[in-house]
CSV table of C-alpha atoms and ligand atoms in Angstrom, one decimal:
chain,number,residue,atom,x,y,z
A,1,MET,CA,8.0,92.8,-51.6
A,2,ALA,CA,9.5,90.4,-53.3
A,3,LYS,CA,7.4,88.2,-56.1
A,4,ARG,CA,7.7,85.0,-57.2
A,5,ILE,CA,7.6,83.2,-60.4
A,6,THR,CA,7.3,80.2,-61.5
A,7,ILE,CA,7.8,78.8,-65.0
A,8,ASP,CA,7.8,75.2,-65.9
A,9,PRO,CA,7.8,73.5,-68.1
A,10,ILE,CA,10.8,75.0,-69.8
A,11,THR,CA,9.9,73.5,-73.0
A,12,ARG,CA,12.3,73.4,-76.4
A,13,ILE,CA,15.1,71.5,-74.0
A,14,GLU,CA,15.4,67.9,-73.5
A,15,GLY,CA,14.6,66.9,-69.6
A,16,HIS,CA,12.1,68.3,-67.3
A,17,LEU,CA,12.8,71.7,-66.7
A,18,ARG,CA,11.3,74.3,-64.1
A,19,ILE,CA,12.8,78.0,-63.1
A,20,ASP,CA,11.8,79.9,-59.8
A,21,CYS,CA,12.9,83.5,-59.6
A,22,GLU,CA,12.0,86.0,-56.7
A,23,ILE,CA,11.6,89.9,-58.5
A,24,GLU,CA,12.6,92.9,-56.2
A,25,GLY,CA,12.0,96.4,-58.0
A,26,GLY,CA,12.0,95.1,-61.8
A,27,SER,CA,15.4,92.8,-61.5
A,28,VAL,CA,16.2,89.5,-60.5
A,29,THR,CA,16.9,88.9,-57.1
A,30,ASN,CA,17.1,85.3,-57.1
A,31,ALA,CA,16.7,82.4,-58.8
A,32,TRP,CA,16.8,78.0,-58.6
A,33,ALA,CA,16.9,75.8,-61.5
A,34,SER,CA,16.1,72.4,-60.5
A,35,GLY,CA,15.4,69.1,-62.7
A,36,GLN,CA,11.7,67.7,-62.5
A,37,MET,CA,13.4,64.3,-63.2
A,38,TRP,CA,15.2,61.6,-61.7
A,39,ARG,CA,15.7,58.3,-63.1
A,40,GLY,CA,18.5,57.1,-60.7
A,41,ILE,CA,20.5,55.8,-63.4
A,42,GLU,CA,23.6,56.2,-61.1
A,43,THR,CA,21.9,53.7,-59.1
A,44,ILE,CA,21.3,51.9,-61.5
A,45,LEU,CA,24.6,51.8,-62.4
A,46,LYS,CA,26.5,49.7,-59.2
A,47,GLY,CA,27.4,46.4,-59.5
A,48,ARG,CA,27.6,45.8,-62.8
A,49,ASP,CA,29.3,45.2,-65.6
A,50,PRO,CA,32.2,47.4,-66.6
A,51,ARG,CA,31.9,47.1,-70.0
A,52,GLU,CA,28.6,47.5,-70.7
A,53,ALA,CA,28.0,50.9,-68.1
A,54,TRP,CA,27.9,53.4,-71.4
A,55,ILE,CA,24.9,51.7,-72.6
A,56,PHE,CA,22.7,53.3,-69.7
A,57,THR,CA,25.0,56.2,-69.5
A,58,GLN,CA,24.6,56.7,-72.9
A,59,ARG,CA,21.0,57.0,-72.8
A,60,PHE,CA,21.0,59.9,-70.0
A,61,CYS,CA,20.3,62.9,-72.5
A,62,GLY,CA,19.3,61.1,-76.0
A,63,VAL,CA,19.6,64.4,-77.7
B,1,MET,CA,1.3,75.4,-82.6
B,2,ASN,CA,-1.2,77.6,-82.2
B,3,ASP,CA,-0.8,78.7,-85.6
B,4,GLN,CA,-1.3,74.9,-86.4
B,5,LYS,CA,-4.5,74.6,-84.7
B,6,ALA,CA,-6.3,77.3,-86.0
B,7,ASP,CA,-5.2,76.0,-89.1
B,8,THR,CA,-7.0,72.7,-88.3
B,9,SER,CA,-10.3,74.4,-87.0
B,10,GLN,CA,-10.9,75.6,-90.3
B,11,GLU,CA,-12.1,73.6,-93.4
B,12,PRO,CA,-10.3,71.9,-95.2
B,13,VAL,CA,-7.4,72.9,-96.6
B,14,SER,CA,-6.1,69.3,-98.3
B,15,THR,CA,-3.3,67.6,-96.9
B,16,LEU,CA,-1.8,67.1,-100.2
B,17,ASP,CA,-2.0,71.0,-101.1
B,18,ARG,CA,-0.1,71.3,-98.5
B,19,LEU,CA,2.1,69.1,-99.2
B,20,ARG,CA,1.8,70.9,-102.1
B,21,GLU,CA,3.0,73.2,-100.9
B,22,GLN,CA,5.7,72.0,-99.1
B,23,GLY,CA,7.5,70.9,-102.3
B,24,VAL,CA,6.3,67.5,-102.2
B,25,SER,CA,4.6,66.0,-104.7
B,26,ARG,CA,2.0,63.9,-105.7
B,27,ARG,CA,4.1,61.1,-106.4
B,28,ASP,CA,6.7,61.2,-104.2
B,29,PHE,CA,3.7,60.9,-101.2
B,30,LEU,CA,2.6,57.9,-103.1
B,31,LYS,CA,5.6,56.4,-103.5
B,32,PHE,CA,5.8,57.1,-99.2
B,33,CYS,CA,1.9,56.0,-98.7
B,34,THR,CA,3.2,52.7,-101.0
B,35,GLY,CA,6.1,51.8,-98.7
B,36,VAL,CA,4.3,52.2,-95.7
B,37,ALA,CA,1.6,49.7,-97.1
B,38,VAL,CA,4.9,47.1,-97.5
B,39,ALA,CA,6.6,47.9,-94.4
B,40,LEU,CA,2.7,47.1,-93.3
B,41,GLY,CA,2.8,43.9,-94.6
B,42,LEU,CA,0.1,45.4,-97.3
B,43,PRO,CA,-1.0,43.9,-100.5
B,44,LEU,CA,1.1,47.3,-102.7
B,45,GLY,CA,-2.1,48.2,-103.7
B,46,MET,CA,-3.3,49.5,-100.5
B,47,GLY,CA,-0.5,52.7,-101.2
B,48,GLU,CA,-3.3,54.8,-102.3
B,49,ALA,CA,-6.5,53.6,-100.4
B,50,ILE,CA,-3.5,54.8,-97.2
B,51,ALA,CA,-2.8,58.3,-99.2
B,52,GLU,CA,-6.5,59.0,-99.9
B,53,ALA,CA,-7.7,58.0,-96.4
B,54,VAL,CA,-4.8,60.9,-95.1
B,55,ALA,CA,-4.9,62.9,-98.3
B,56,ASN,CA,-9.3,64.0,-97.3
B,57,GLN,CA,-8.8,64.2,-94.1
B,58,LYS,CA,-8.4,66.4,-91.5
B,59,ARG,CA,-5.0,65.8,-89.5
B,60,PRO,CA,-5.6,64.4,-86.4
B,61,PRO,CA,-4.7,65.6,-83.3
B,62,VAL,CA,-2.0,64.3,-81.1
B,63,LEU,CA,-1.0,64.9,-77.6
B,64,TRP,CA,2.3,64.1,-76.8
B,65,LEU,CA,3.4,63.7,-72.7
B,66,SER,CA,7.1,63.3,-72.4
B,67,ALA,CA,7.6,60.7,-68.4
B,68,GLN,CA,10.9,60.0,-67.4
B,69,GLU,CA,12.2,60.2,-71.2
B,70,CYS,CA,16.0,61.2,-72.9
B,71,THR,CA,14.9,62.7,-75.8
B,72,GLY,CA,15.5,59.9,-78.3
B,73,CYS,CA,12.6,58.8,-79.3
B,74,THR,CA,11.5,61.6,-80.6
B,75,GLU,CA,15.5,62.8,-82.0
B,76,SER,CA,15.2,59.8,-83.9
B,77,LEU,CA,11.7,60.7,-85.3
B,78,LEU,CA,12.6,64.4,-86.1
B,79,ARG,CA,16.3,62.9,-87.6
B,80,SER,CA,15.2,60.7,-89.9
B,81,ASN,CA,17.4,61.4,-93.4
B,82,HIS,CA,14.3,60.3,-95.4
B,83,PRO,CA,14.0,63.7,-97.1
B,84,THR,CA,10.5,64.4,-96.4
B,85,PHE,CA,9.6,62.5,-93.3
B,86,GLU,CA,9.8,65.1,-91.2
B,87,LYS,CA,7.8,67.9,-92.9
B,88,LEU,CA,5.2,64.6,-93.5
B,89,ILE,CA,4.7,63.7,-89.8
B,90,LEU,CA,4.5,67.4,-89.3
B,91,GLU,CA,1.9,67.9,-91.8
B,92,LEU,CA,0.0,64.7,-91.0
B,93,ILE,CA,-0.8,65.1,-87.8
B,94,SER,CA,-2.1,68.4,-85.6
B,95,LEU,CA,0.6,68.3,-82.9
B,96,GLU,CA,-0.7,70.3,-80.6
B,97,TYR,CA,1.4,69.8,-77.1
B,98,HIS,CA,4.8,68.4,-77.4
B,99,GLU,CA,7.5,69.7,-74.8
B,100,THR,CA,9.9,69.9,-76.5
B,101,LEU,CA,9.3,70.9,-79.7
B,102,LEU,CA,6.5,73.8,-78.1
B,103,ALA,CA,7.2,77.8,-78.7
B,104,GLY,CA,5.3,78.7,-75.4
B,105,CYS,CA,6.7,77.7,-71.5
B,106,GLY,CA,5.6,77.2,-68.5
B,107,LYS,CA,1.8,78.5,-67.3
B,108,GLN,CA,1.1,79.2,-71.6
B,109,ALA,CA,2.1,75.4,-72.5
B,110,GLU,CA,0.0,74.1,-69.6
B,111,ASP,CA,-3.4,76.0,-70.5
B,112,TRP,CA,-2.7,75.1,-74.3
B,113,ARG,CA,-2.5,72.0,-72.6
B,114,VAL,CA,-6.2,71.8,-71.5
B,115,LYS,CA,-8.0,73.6,-73.5
B,116,SER,CA,-6.9,71.5,-76.8
B,117,MET,CA,-8.4,68.2,-74.3
B,118,LYS,CA,-11.2,69.4,-73.7
B,119,GLU,CA,-11.6,70.2,-77.7
B,120,ASN,CA,-10.5,67.3,-79.1
B,121,LYS,CA,-12.1,64.8,-76.0
B,122,GLY,CA,-12.3,61.4,-77.4
B,123,ARG,CA,-10.5,61.8,-80.2
B,124,TYR,CA,-6.9,62.9,-80.1
B,125,ILE,CA,-4.4,60.4,-79.6
B,126,LEU,CA,-1.7,60.9,-77.1
B,127,VAL,CA,1.8,59.5,-77.5
B,128,VAL,CA,3.5,58.5,-74.7
B,129,ASP,CA,7.4,58.4,-74.5
B,130,GLY,CA,9.3,57.7,-71.0
B,131,SER,CA,8.4,55.6,-68.2
B,132,ILE,CA,6.5,57.0,-65.2
B,133,PRO,CA,7.8,56.8,-62.0
B,134,VAL,CA,4.9,55.6,-59.5
B,135,LYS,CA,7.2,55.2,-56.6
B,136,ASP,CA,6.5,58.1,-53.9
B,137,ASN,CA,3.4,59.0,-55.2
B,138,GLY,CA,5.3,59.9,-58.6
B,139,ILE,CA,7.3,62.6,-56.9
B,140,TYR,CA,10.0,60.9,-59.6
B,141,CYS,CA,8.7,63.5,-62.4
B,142,LYS,CA,7.0,66.5,-62.7
B,143,ILE,CA,5.1,68.5,-65.1
B,144,GLY,CA,4.1,71.9,-63.9
B,145,GLY,CA,3.7,70.5,-60.6
B,146,LYS,CA,1.8,67.8,-61.7
B,147,THR,CA,3.3,64.1,-61.5
B,148,ALA,CA,3.8,62.6,-64.5
B,149,GLN,CA,1.3,59.5,-63.1
B,150,SER,CA,-1.5,61.9,-62.6
B,151,LEU,CA,-0.8,63.2,-66.2
B,152,LEU,CA,-1.4,60.4,-68.4
B,153,GLU,CA,-4.2,59.7,-66.4
B,154,GLU,CA,-5.7,62.7,-66.9
B,155,MET,CA,-4.7,62.2,-70.7
B,156,GLY,CA,-5.5,59.1,-71.1
B,157,ALA,CA,-8.2,58.7,-70.3
B,158,GLN,CA,-9.9,61.2,-72.7
B,159,ALA,CA,-7.7,59.6,-75.7
B,160,ALA,CA,-9.8,57.8,-78.7
B,161,ALA,CA,-5.7,55.7,-78.6
B,162,VAL,CA,-2.6,55.5,-76.7
B,163,ILE,CA,0.5,55.2,-78.8
B,164,ALA,CA,3.3,54.4,-76.6
B,165,ILE,CA,6.9,54.8,-78.4
B,166,GLY,CA,10.5,53.7,-77.3
B,167,SER,CA,11.4,51.4,-75.0
B,168,CYS,CA,10.6,53.4,-71.8
B,169,ALA,CA,7.1,53.6,-72.1
B,170,SER,CA,6.1,50.2,-73.3
B,171,TRP,CA,7.6,48.1,-71.0
B,172,GLY,CA,10.1,49.8,-68.1
B,173,GLY,CA,13.0,49.7,-70.2
B,174,ILE,CA,16.1,52.0,-68.8
B,175,PRO,CA,14.7,53.8,-66.0
B,176,SER,CA,13.2,50.2,-64.8
B,177,ALA,CA,16.8,48.5,-65.1
B,178,ASP,CA,17.2,46.7,-61.8
B,179,PRO,CA,17.0,48.3,-58.8
B,180,ASN,CA,14.1,50.1,-60.7
B,181,PRO,CA,15.2,52.8,-57.9
B,182,THR,CA,11.6,55.0,-59.0
B,183,GLY,CA,9.6,52.7,-59.8
B,184,ALA,CA,9.8,53.5,-63.2
B,185,THR,CA,6.7,51.6,-64.6
B,186,SER,CA,4.8,51.1,-68.8
B,187,ALA,CA,2.3,53.4,-69.5
B,188,HIS,CA,0.1,50.6,-70.4
B,189,GLU,CA,0.3,49.2,-67.1
B,190,VAL,CA,-0.2,52.8,-64.8
B,191,LEU,CA,-4.0,52.8,-67.1
B,192,LYS,CA,-4.7,49.5,-66.1
B,193,MET,CA,-4.1,50.2,-62.3
B,194,LYS,CA,-6.2,53.0,-62.7
B,195,GLY,CA,-9.0,51.2,-64.8
B,196,ILE,CA,-8.9,53.5,-68.2
B,197,THR,CA,-9.3,50.9,-70.8
B,198,THR,CA,-7.9,53.5,-73.7
B,199,PRO,CA,-6.7,51.4,-76.3
B,200,VAL,CA,-3.0,51.1,-75.8
B,201,VAL,CA,0.2,50.5,-78.8
B,202,ASN,CA,3.8,49.8,-77.8
B,203,ILE,CA,6.2,50.7,-79.9
B,204,PRO,CA,9.3,49.4,-78.1
B,205,GLY,CA,13.1,50.3,-79.2
B,206,CYS,CA,16.1,52.5,-77.9
B,207,PRO,CA,14.6,54.6,-80.1
B,208,PRO,CA,12.8,53.0,-82.2
B,209,ASN,CA,12.0,52.8,-85.5
B,210,PRO,CA,10.5,55.6,-86.6
B,211,TYR,CA,9.1,54.1,-89.1
B,212,ASN,CA,7.2,52.1,-87.3
B,213,PHE,CA,5.2,54.8,-85.1
B,214,LEU,CA,4.7,56.4,-88.8
B,215,SER,CA,3.4,53.3,-90.1
B,216,THR,CA,0.8,53.0,-86.5
B,217,VAL,CA,-0.3,56.4,-87.0
B,218,LEU,CA,-0.7,55.9,-90.6
B,219,HIS,CA,-3.0,52.5,-90.3
B,220,LEU,CA,-5.3,54.4,-87.8
B,221,LEU,CA,-5.3,57.2,-89.9
B,222,THR,CA,-6.5,54.8,-92.7
B,223,PHE,CA,-8.5,51.7,-91.7
B,224,ARG,CA,-10.0,54.0,-87.6
B,225,LYS,CA,-8.6,51.0,-85.7
B,226,LEU,CA,-4.9,50.1,-84.3
B,227,PRO,CA,-3.1,47.8,-86.5
B,228,GLU,CA,-3.0,43.9,-84.8
B,229,LEU,CA,-0.9,43.3,-82.4
B,230,ASP,CA,0.4,40.7,-80.5
B,231,GLU,CA,0.3,39.9,-76.5
B,232,GLN,CA,2.3,42.7,-75.4
B,233,ALA,CA,0.3,45.1,-77.1
B,234,ARG,CA,2.7,45.6,-80.3
B,235,PRO,CA,2.6,46.0,-84.0
B,236,LYS,CA,2.7,42.5,-85.6
B,237,PHE,CA,3.8,43.9,-88.5
B,238,ALA,CA,6.9,45.4,-87.0
B,239,TYR,CA,7.1,42.6,-83.7
B,240,GLY,CA,6.4,39.4,-85.2
B,241,ARG,CA,10.0,37.8,-86.3
B,242,LEU,CA,12.8,37.3,-84.2
B,243,ILE,CA,15.9,39.5,-85.4
B,244,HIS,CA,17.9,36.2,-85.4
B,245,GLU,CA,15.7,35.2,-88.5
B,246,ASN,CA,15.6,38.1,-90.7
B,247,CYS,CA,19.6,38.7,-89.6
B,248,GLU,CA,22.2,39.0,-93.3
B,249,ARG,CA,24.6,36.8,-90.6
B,250,ARG,CA,22.3,34.3,-90.3
B,251,PRO,CA,24.2,31.8,-92.6
B,252,HIS,CA,26.9,32.2,-90.0
B,253,PHE,CA,25.4,31.1,-87.2
B,254,ASP,CA,24.1,28.0,-88.8
B,255,SER,CA,27.3,27.6,-89.9
B,256,GLY,CA,28.6,27.8,-86.8
B,257,ARG,CA,30.9,30.5,-88.5
B,258,PHE,CA,30.9,33.0,-84.8
B,259,ALA,CA,32.9,36.6,-83.8
B,260,VAL,CA,34.8,35.9,-80.2
B,261,GLN,CA,36.4,39.3,-80.0
B,262,PHE,CA,36.1,42.2,-80.7
B,263,GLY,CA,38.2,42.9,-84.1
B,264,ASP,CA,39.4,38.7,-84.2
B,265,GLU,CA,39.5,37.7,-87.8
B,266,GLY,CA,35.5,36.9,-87.3
B,267,HIS,CA,34.1,39.4,-86.6
B,268,ARG,CA,36.3,41.6,-89.0
B,269,LYS,CA,34.6,39.1,-91.7
B,270,GLY,CA,31.6,40.0,-90.3
B,271,TYR,CA,30.6,36.8,-89.0
B,272,CYS,CA,27.6,36.0,-86.3
B,273,LEU,CA,27.9,37.9,-83.1
B,274,TYR,CA,26.5,35.2,-81.1
B,275,LYS,CA,29.2,34.8,-78.8
B,276,LEU,CA,30.0,38.3,-78.0
B,277,GLY,CA,26.2,38.6,-76.7
B,278,CYS,CA,23.5,38.9,-79.4
B,279,LYS,CA,20.4,38.9,-78.5
B,280,GLY,CA,18.7,39.2,-81.6
B,281,PRO,CA,17.6,34.9,-81.4
B,282,GLU,CA,15.2,36.1,-78.5
B,283,THR,CA,14.4,39.8,-79.3
B,284,PHE,CA,11.2,40.5,-81.3
B,285,ALA,CA,11.8,43.5,-84.0
B,286,ASN,CA,12.0,44.5,-87.1
B,287,CYS,CA,15.4,46.0,-87.1
B,288,PRO,CA,17.2,43.8,-90.2
B,289,SER,CA,14.6,44.8,-92.7
B,290,ILE,CA,13.6,48.3,-92.7
B,291,LEU,CA,16.9,49.5,-91.1
B,292,TYR,CA,17.9,52.6,-90.0
B,293,ASN,CA,18.4,56.3,-91.6
B,294,ASP,CA,17.7,55.4,-95.4
B,295,VAL,CA,21.1,54.8,-96.0
B,296,GLY,CA,21.5,51.6,-97.0
B,297,ALA,CA,22.3,48.5,-96.2
B,298,GLY,CA,23.8,47.5,-92.9
B,299,ALA,CA,22.6,50.6,-90.9
B,300,TRP,CA,21.4,48.7,-88.1
B,301,PRO,CA,23.4,47.3,-85.0
B,302,VAL,CA,24.3,43.7,-86.0
B,303,GLY,CA,25.0,45.0,-89.2
B,304,THR,CA,27.9,47.6,-88.0
B,305,GLY,CA,29.5,44.8,-85.9
B,306,HIS,CA,27.5,45.5,-82.9
B,307,PRO,CA,25.5,42.4,-81.2
B,308,CYS,CA,21.9,43.5,-80.3
B,309,PHE,CA,21.3,43.9,-77.0
B,310,GLY,CA,17.5,42.9,-77.4
B,311,CYS,CA,16.7,47.0,-76.2
B,312,THR,CA,12.6,45.9,-77.6
B,313,GLU,CA,12.1,43.5,-75.4
B,314,LYS,CA,11.3,43.2,-72.2
B,315,GLY,CA,12.9,41.3,-69.6
B,316,VAL,CA,16.1,41.6,-71.9
B,317,GLY,CA,17.2,44.7,-72.8
B,318,PHE,CA,18.7,46.3,-69.7
B,319,THR,CA,17.7,43.1,-67.7
B,320,VAL,CA,20.1,40.5,-69.5
B,321,PRO,CA,24.1,41.6,-68.9
B,322,LEU,CA,25.1,42.6,-72.5
B,323,HIS,CA,28.3,39.6,-73.1
B,324,TYR,CA,26.1,37.4,-71.9
B,325,PRO,CA,24.9,34.6,-73.9
B,326,ALA,CA,21.0,34.6,-75.6
B,327,ARG,CA,18.2,32.3,-74.5
B,328,PRO,CA,17.3,31.3,-78.5
B,329,LYS,CA,13.3,31.3,-78.8
B,330,TYR,CA,13.1,28.7,-80.4
B,331,ILE,CA,15.4,27.2,-84.0
B,332,THR,CA,13.9,28.1,-87.4
B,333,PRO,CA,15.0,28.4,-90.7
B,334,PRO,CA,15.7,32.1,-91.7
B,335,THR,CA,13.3,33.8,-94.2
B,336,PHE,CA,15.9,34.7,-96.5
B,337,PHE,CA,19.3,34.5,-96.4
B,338,THR,CA,21.2,37.2,-97.9
B,339,GLU,CA,20.0,40.4,-99.5
B,340,ALA,CA,18.0,40.8,-102.7
B,341,TYR,CA,21.0,42.4,-104.6
B,342,PRO,CA,24.3,41.5,-103.2
B,343,GLY,CA,27.4,43.6,-104.1
B,344,LYS,CA,24.7,46.4,-105.4
B,345,PRO,CA,25.0,49.4,-104.4
B,346,GLU,CA,23.3,51.3,-107.8
B,347,VAL,CA,20.0,49.2,-106.4
B,348,ALA,CA,18.5,51.8,-104.7
B,349,PRO,CA,17.8,50.9,-101.0
B,350,GLY,CA,13.7,51.3,-101.7
B,351,THR,CA,13.9,48.2,-104.4
B,352,LYS,CA,15.5,46.6,-101.5
B,353,ALA,CA,13.2,46.3,-99.6
B,354,LEU,CA,10.6,45.9,-101.7
B,355,ALA,CA,12.4,43.1,-103.3
B,356,ALA,CA,12.5,41.3,-99.4
B,357,GLY,CA,8.5,42.6,-99.3
B,358,VAL,CA,7.3,40.9,-102.1
B,359,ALA,CA,10.3,38.1,-100.9
B,360,GLY,CA,7.9,38.2,-97.5
B,361,ALA,CA,4.8,38.1,-100.1
B,362,VAL,CA,5.6,35.3,-101.6
B,363,ILE,CA,6.1,33.1,-98.7
B,364,GLY,CA,3.3,34.0,-97.1
B,365,ALA,CA,1.1,32.7,-99.8
B,366,ALA,CA,2.8,29.9,-100.2
B,367,GLY,CA,2.4,28.1,-96.9
B,368,ALA,CA,0.4,29.9,-94.2
B,369,ALA,CA,1.4,27.0,-92.2
B,370,MET,CA,5.4,28.0,-92.1
B,371,LEU,CA,4.4,31.3,-90.6
B,372,THR,CA,1.8,29.3,-88.1
B,373,GLY,CA,4.9,28.2,-86.9
B,374,LEU,CA,7.6,31.4,-86.8
B,375,GLY,CA,4.4,32.6,-84.6
B,376,LYS,CA,5.7,33.3,-81.0
B,377,LYS,CA,4.4,30.8,-78.6
B,378,ASP,CA,1.8,32.4,-75.8
B,379,ASP,CA,3.5,29.8,-73.0
B,380,GLU,CA,7.1,31.3,-74.0
B,381,ASN,CA,6.1,34.8,-73.8
B,382,LYS,CA,4.4,33.8,-70.8
B,383,ASP,CA,7.7,33.0,-68.8
B,384,LYS,CA,10.0,36.1,-70.7
B,385,GLU,CA,7.1,38.2,-68.5
B,386,GLU,CA,8.3,36.9,-65.5
C,1,SF4,S1,22.6,35.8,-83.4
C,1,SF4,FE1,22.7,37.5,-83.7
C,1,SF4,S2,24.4,38.7,-85.5
C,1,SF4,FE2,24.2,35.7,-85.3
C,1,SF4,S3,22.9,35.7,-86.5
C,1,SF4,FE3,21.4,35.9,-84.9
C,1,SF4,S4,20.7,37.8,-85.2
C,1,SF4,FE4,22.8,38.0,-86.2
């Protein structure tokens, strides 16, 4: 029987990351990484003056 | 983190002893506290009172909740160029929980958060960075399987005070920009919707100046209450004046000398950036006087030749298009025209700041009526919030 482990939150990184893995016979057989936060910056950018796009895209990540 | 916790539970290694171990002398510490007193607009002697209050008490527990954020607020706090700043911030408070800085992860991290909340119930400071998505039951931000909204409600209800750091936590910031796809909401609003009455102070900015945050924390430690706040819950010492009032380019504005395009003659000569869309005339913040990163004069957006885009101000930053002209809030005379020691790089930035602070104190003594005239008008702010 595969065992499932979830690690959430993954710390010491920017953002909200979650890792799920399936373990069978002592080794990882399947794994998923998922971002747990969404702001919709692509949606916010639509229809804006291209000269100000940097204000938004620059703030994807502040690290 | 666990080590830090063990440290606070046994009495009492004084903050000063701890700082000495870190190579920070008493003199440096006093200088630092005096700087904070100036930033807060307190008389110079108050530096010692702050030092005493801080040195003689246990570090207050701080839990840090990150929601829809980019970690820029944390970065600006940790990467401040002041040599002892990060040591001080890490030694002055007991940082119990912070996703980006925590050593443990997953269940370990969440267990620690719950344990620390329980042990420090009613006396911890909750710092929030990032806006809180409330659309679709808050699914757009989750930590350990819980929504940021439910975590804020849980952690905010048991905190002594909430400090919202950055524009996102203060008023929604960039994620709340039109069409606000996730229902990004400020910490203050989320708590209000739930009827939670824990006092909240907002430190907007994208990112905010770390000294405005630190001064607020030290005020809380010294006087056991929050600094005086404006109607948007921002500390008045930092957000009491328009950027336009203290801008070094203000004489150019008053004389009608403008940069009209990036790189034109006016821009190269350092003229006013109003016609490039500078939002200084409608944005409240102390950027021109406190500056960034301790690298000397000019280290702030307008100083580098870029118009202010109003990041601190709800209804301006991420809302009014970048190159759209500002709607000046009110016309007032500038508080000073140039820096105290122009063209003298050998004068330490601290001395310049001090001179500016003293000038402010003199103006304050000379005319309280004048300062009242500079205060924000309530009805104007209401307009802005709409
Ligand atoms: S418009 Fe901007 S650049 Fe011009 S004086 Fe005001 S704050 Fe300074």
